[in-house]
Structures are given as structure tokens and as C-alpha cells.
XYZ file of C-alpha atoms in Angstrom:
250
model
C -6.274 -10.639 -17.501
C -7.572 -13.984 -15.564
C -10.730 -12.023 -15.594
C -11.075 -11.686 -19.454
C -12.575 -14.751 -20.776
C -14.798 -15.297 -17.640
C -16.277 -12.117 -17.767
C -16.803 -11.917 -21.652
C -18.334 -15.005 -22.040
C -20.997 -13.912 -18.768
C -21.790 -10.205 -20.430
C -22.586 -12.363 -23.277
C -24.672 -14.957 -21.840
C -26.579 -11.681 -19.977
C -27.035 -9.585 -23.431
C -27.960 -12.907 -25.203
C -31.606 -11.656 -25.762
C -30.944 -8.147 -25.871
C -32.632 -6.359 -28.896
C -29.368 -4.287 -28.980
C -27.057 -6.881 -29.837
C -28.791 -8.059 -32.651
C -28.511 -4.481 -34.291
C -25.956 -4.123 -37.186
C -23.309 -1.591 -36.402
C -23.741 0.493 -39.658
C -22.495 3.128 -37.651
C -19.262 2.229 -36.919
C -18.779 1.701 -40.747
C -19.855 4.832 -41.618
C -17.481 6.313 -38.405
C -14.802 4.042 -40.273
C -15.018 5.418 -43.272
C -15.120 8.993 -42.079
C -11.874 8.922 -40.621
C -9.765 7.252 -43.319
C -8.670 8.671 -46.531
C -8.777 5.756 -48.680
C -10.767 3.015 -48.898
C -8.988 -0.522 -47.176
C -8.718 -3.604 -49.492
C -9.049 -5.435 -46.500
C -9.460 -4.748 -42.406
C -9.136 -6.382 -39.279
C -11.553 -6.016 -36.191
C -10.162 -7.054 -32.715
C -12.540 -8.417 -30.385
C -15.873 -8.502 -32.611
C -18.236 -9.810 -30.340
C -21.066 -10.878 -32.066
C -20.321 -9.622 -35.477
C -22.421 -6.561 -35.553
C -19.564 -4.659 -37.074
C -18.189 -6.889 -39.438
C -20.793 -8.039 -40.880
C -22.205 -4.746 -41.324
C -19.105 -3.940 -43.137
C -19.045 -7.576 -44.822
C -22.333 -6.091 -46.606
C -20.661 -2.520 -47.419
C -18.523 -4.548 -49.714
C -15.139 -4.998 -47.289
C -13.083 -8.116 -46.656
C -13.144 -8.526 -43.404
C -11.173 -10.778 -40.977
C -12.442 -10.817 -37.123
C -11.482 -12.343 -34.312
C -13.315 -12.809 -31.111
C -12.434 -15.031 -27.648
C -15.801 -15.921 -26.564
C -16.914 -19.428 -28.414
C -20.858 -18.474 -28.455
C -20.248 -15.088 -29.586
C -18.201 -16.727 -32.331
C -21.083 -19.056 -33.742
C -23.789 -16.119 -33.308
C -21.271 -14.330 -35.405
C -21.286 -17.149 -37.797
C -24.837 -18.074 -37.929
C -25.459 -13.641 -38.359
C -22.927 -13.558 -41.501
C -25.030 -16.474 -43.096
C -28.309 -14.625 -42.406
C -27.024 -11.684 -44.446
C -25.459 -13.423 -47.303
C -21.599 -12.138 -46.295
C -20.112 -15.367 -44.920
C -17.792 -15.843 -47.632
C -16.540 -12.188 -47.216
C -15.807 -12.837 -43.864
C -12.920 -15.059 -42.279
C -13.814 -15.617 -38.528
C -11.243 -16.706 -35.868
C -11.917 -17.982 -32.598
C -9.146 -17.192 -30.407
C -7.113 -14.338 -27.975
C -6.042 -11.798 -30.618
C -2.431 -11.577 -28.617
C -1.684 -14.939 -29.902
C -2.779 -14.068 -33.223
C -0.692 -14.690 -36.678
C -1.861 -12.988 -39.927
C 0.182 -14.128 -43.437
C -1.049 -11.034 -44.896
C -1.127 -7.387 -43.922
C -4.089 -4.901 -43.348
C -5.069 -1.559 -44.564
C -7.090 -0.962 -41.764
C -7.665 -2.529 -37.733
C -10.695 -1.719 -35.796
C -10.558 -2.131 -32.043
C -13.876 -0.118 -30.501
C -14.904 -0.275 -26.995
C -12.335 -2.501 -25.309
C -8.985 -1.275 -25.430
C -7.256 -1.082 -21.614
C -7.329 -4.610 -20.886
C -4.752 -5.581 -18.729
C -1.520 -3.425 -17.585
C 0.188 -0.818 -19.672
C 2.433 -3.740 -20.647
C -0.200 -5.494 -22.314
C -1.097 -2.124 -24.009
C 2.115 -1.286 -25.605
C 2.559 -5.171 -26.696
C -0.852 -5.012 -28.664
C 0.179 -1.775 -30.328
C 3.278 -3.618 -31.483
C 1.152 -6.411 -32.766
C -1.098 -3.703 -34.602
C 1.851 -2.099 -35.531
C 3.069 -5.338 -37.241
C -0.256 -6.427 -38.764
C -1.016 -2.999 -40.595
C 0.362 -2.254 -44.033
C 2.709 0.851 -44.178
C 0.454 3.874 -44.245
C -2.729 2.895 -43.094
C -4.692 3.380 -39.938
C -5.397 1.693 -36.483
C -8.786 3.044 -35.118
C -9.440 1.822 -31.284
C -11.890 3.477 -28.592
C -10.015 4.582 -25.688
C -11.695 5.311 -22.270
C -11.030 9.022 -20.372
C -9.725 8.959 -17.078
C -11.997 12.212 -16.091
C -15.162 10.439 -17.072
C -15.125 7.194 -15.571
C -14.015 9.133 -12.238
C -17.134 11.231 -11.856
C -18.743 7.975 -12.926
C -18.032 5.888 -10.068
C -20.574 4.838 -7.859
C -23.469 5.167 -10.820
C -25.420 1.823 -10.875
C -28.129 1.134 -13.347
C -30.384 -1.541 -14.887
C -32.208 -3.172 -18.189
C -34.215 -5.842 -18.486
C -32.978 -8.300 -14.915
C -29.209 -7.003 -16.052
C -27.368 -4.669 -13.320
C -24.584 -2.626 -13.841
C -22.441 -0.450 -11.551
C -19.658 1.404 -11.882
C -16.327 1.888 -9.963
C -13.146 3.917 -10.508
C -9.521 2.986 -9.407
C -7.472 6.723 -9.275
C -4.450 5.014 -8.393
C -4.161 2.779 -11.060
C -6.437 4.615 -13.559
C -8.790 2.376 -14.251
C -12.864 1.733 -14.726
C -13.899 -0.998 -13.291
C -17.310 -2.125 -14.235
C -19.519 -4.989 -12.836
C -22.424 -6.581 -14.090
C -25.045 -9.328 -12.680
C -28.339 -10.731 -12.961
C -30.760 -9.754 -10.590
C -32.001 -13.594 -10.305
C -28.151 -13.878 -9.045
C -25.964 -11.863 -7.597
C -23.508 -14.534 -6.814
C -22.693 -15.024 -10.351
C -21.472 -11.181 -10.688
C -18.581 -10.355 -13.191
C -16.559 -7.217 -12.971
C -14.209 -5.925 -15.917
C -11.444 -3.235 -15.231
C -9.895 -1.109 -18.145
C -7.113 1.147 -18.141
C -7.788 4.818 -18.953
C -6.096 6.972 -21.250
C -5.679 10.437 -22.107
C -4.581 10.889 -25.705
C -1.458 12.579 -24.139
C -1.076 9.119 -22.118
C -1.698 6.850 -25.313
C 0.914 8.627 -27.120
C 3.621 7.999 -24.056
C 2.937 4.368 -25.083
C 3.581 4.450 -28.871
C 7.653 6.025 -27.937
C 9.324 3.421 -29.297
C 6.446 2.095 -32.276
C 6.279 3.478 -35.868
C 2.386 4.095 -35.114
C 1.768 7.869 -34.758
C -1.179 9.410 -33.382
C -2.899 11.078 -36.032
C -5.570 12.949 -34.049
C -8.541 11.811 -32.115
C -12.512 12.149 -32.054
C -14.386 12.869 -29.053
C -16.834 10.470 -28.461
C -20.125 11.046 -26.017
C -21.357 11.239 -22.659
C -24.213 9.890 -20.159
C -26.472 12.436 -18.418
C -27.425 9.998 -15.450
C -29.120 12.214 -13.666
C -31.768 12.965 -16.487
C -30.756 9.314 -18.222
C -30.061 10.616 -21.648
C -26.708 10.265 -24.200
C -25.211 13.022 -25.859
C -23.537 11.755 -28.895
C -20.919 14.242 -28.995
C -19.123 16.271 -26.340
C -16.181 17.988 -26.094
C -12.865 15.940 -24.817
C -12.677 16.507 -21.420
C -16.329 15.759 -21.565
C -16.378 12.496 -23.269
C -16.285 9.084 -21.636
C -14.262 7.711 -24.312
C -12.513 9.130 -27.698
C -11.620 7.449 -31.031
C -7.419 7.236 -31.582
C -6.594 7.386 -35.362
C -3.129 5.934 -35.448
C -1.056 5.432 -38.605
C 1.371 3.289 -39.291
C 4.820 5.478 -40.865
C 6.069 4.504 -43.809
C 9.736 3.292 -44.420
């Protein structure tokens, strides 16, 4: 996973001035609330980026802990929390969540749009950590990329502002490959690689866990010919799905 910090640092630099990077993700808070049977007393977000979800959740009254790897993103997250007056409701940690330790369990853990970094062993390790961090009966909400969508997206190239992006797919290892670069300097291109899982694949990672895949919610898909995004499509067409994992009670 040597590429991870370089990729996310560069991605942050490329998106710094993008207006979408400044908008609070109230839609994700709505999604979390729709998926949970009970309101959590506290929640943990993994890979919080610039804090768009964490700050939105804090504004709804949640006690939020968030961990983020990229130092510049952490600085922006702290500024965003201050701008919205919720700095006392967010505990922000800069670091690698594989190395994180917490002194209390969480009622909900969210990992939006990032699961699949590393090998199957890495995902299994992360799921065991999530299992340890959750209180019994609580839920983890994790976005997972689907292999069928990203296999079909291989070769797609797009641009926005002065940023280029190209998709590829590794069929043997079942990984989507996502390369970003500035039109002003292609030599500084960076690439991420994310393992794609069907719900059945995800369940195989949980065989020795107290986490159970309770249900999954299909996400959306882009029609690249029309340049349109459809927010909700059937699972066999979706670019990702949201997995709802429940930690069984003793």
C-alpha cells in the first residue's frame, strides 16, 4: 500500500479549489440515519478527507471521531469545523487507521468511498479492527466497489477543470485502477488501485468475524455516453453498494 499517501496527498492538491470539495455531505448523514435503527451516541469515520461528512454529522448533534491520513486535509477539516462552530463536537485524528487505538467503543463506524485499499488480507485486518471498535449490536456502514461496473469502465477518460482522470481494471486481481493528473503536468500522475467485491465476496472476508452483512444498498451509475449520473440503479448495474454490517451480541 506504498502508493496510498502519495495518491491522497496529490488528489487533495488537485481538488483544493474544486467547489464540490467545500460542500457539507448532509446527503451522507441522511443515508446513515436511514440505515440505522437507533441514533448512535457516537460515531467514527475512517478516511474523513476534508471533513464534509464529519462536520455535517456534528451539526446534527452527533459526537464524531474522524481519522484522516493527509495532513493538509486535516488542516482543512479543522478549519471547516471551526467555520461551522462544531469544533468541540469533533475529535480529529491525523494518522493511519490501521494503527489507530481508541479507549471506548463506537455505536456506528462509517467508511465512505474508500474500502478496497490493499490486499484481501488488509481488508480482513481492517474488518477485525472495526469489529473491535464497535459496541455489540452496533453497525458499520461501508461503501464497496463492484467488479462488474469497473470492468466495463476500463478505458474511460474524463476531465474537469484542469484535472484528467482515467479508469482501468485488473481482471485477475479484480481491482479498479484510477489515475489522476493535471493537464499542466502529466508527469505528476498518481494512481490508486481498489479491490472490488460483490456482497458474496465481502461475506467471505467475514467468515471468522462477529460482523454480519445485514443488507446492502445499491448505489448509482454513470452513463458516460450521455454524461449523466443516475443516483440509484439495480445492484448488477451499480458502481458501488453500501454494506451494512452488524456486530453480533454476545
